[in-house]
């Protein structure tokens, strides 16, 4: 939804191009291949074949779902304004005290992800509250925790290594400057409906 250079200096055009055109594309390509195999296994009644595809579905399907959300989560630095009123601010204040409280909790959890994974802000339909969470690898938030994803931070090294090398905390700190809060709030409103 924007040029690869739109997130600079937080995320470079080089990182965005590699991340989108190589990594996300690979998840989509592999998901499509897995879905073809699944269709064949279902059509032939091959239950063992269906079961054997679950890992590839979770990894590549999760990679596609997570990255699609991730691209929509981001906007140019000048367009990243947290709302001063409304449902997102109210939910944030109720759960975390304020925006800075949320950033602190989500950042700490996200930086602490062992290996590769995601930091999340999600909506819990059971409690009606927003929550911080993490998921390993490409595990999609809703399918693995039940939380509706509002905001995801990719902490696979491909998301930040060109710009931040192995200093994940600096990347997580910088990403808050390019969050599309309008999209986050729209997801919250939709999740509450």
mmCIF file of N, CA and C in Angstrom, residues 15 24 27 58 67 69 71 102 115:
data_model
loop_
_atom_site.group_PDB
_atom_site.id
_atom_site.type_symbol
_atom_site.label_atom_id
_atom_site.label_comp_id
_atom_site.label_asym_id
_atom_site.label_seq_id
_atom_site.Cartn_x
_atom_site.Cartn_y
_atom_site.Cartn_z
ATOM 1 N N UNK A 15 15.415 -3.181 3.073
ATOM 2 C CA UNK A 15 14.786 -4.174 3.952
ATOM 3 C C UNK A 15 13.370 -4.472 3.487
ATOM 4 N N UNK A 24 7.958 -12.661 2.075
ATOM 5 C CA UNK A 24 6.505 -12.831 2.026
ATOM 6 C C UNK A 24 6.110 -13.614 0.782
ATOM 7 N N UNK A 27 6.391 -17.310 1.352
ATOM 8 C CA UNK A 27 5.285 -17.880 2.138
ATOM 9 C C UNK A 27 4.056 -18.093 1.258
ATOM 10 N N UNK A 58 0.426 -24.304 8.639
ATOM 11 C CA UNK A 58 0.584 -23.367 9.753
ATOM 12 C C UNK A 58 1.728 -22.389 9.485
ATOM 13 N N UNK A 67 2.258 -11.481 7.653
ATOM 14 C CA UNK A 67 2.885 -10.428 6.861
ATOM 15 C C UNK A 67 1.850 -9.494 6.235
ATOM 16 N N UNK A 69 -0.958 -8.618 7.540
ATOM 17 C CA UNK A 69 -1.286 -7.718 8.647
ATOM 18 C C UNK A 69 -0.162 -6.714 8.891
ATOM 19 N N UNK A 71 2.166 -5.436 6.848
ATOM 20 C CA UNK A 71 2.252 -4.345 5.861
ATOM 21 C C UNK A 71 1.174 -3.304 6.135
ATOM 22 N N UNK A 102 1.647 0.586 27.077
ATOM 23 C CA UNK A 102 1.507 -0.502 26.108
ATOM 24 C C UNK A 102 2.816 -0.728 25.372
ATOM 25 N N UNK A 115 14.625 -16.649 19.404
ATOM 26 C CA UNK A 115 14.697 -17.018 17.994
ATOM 27 C C UNK A 115 13.842 -16.072 17.179
#
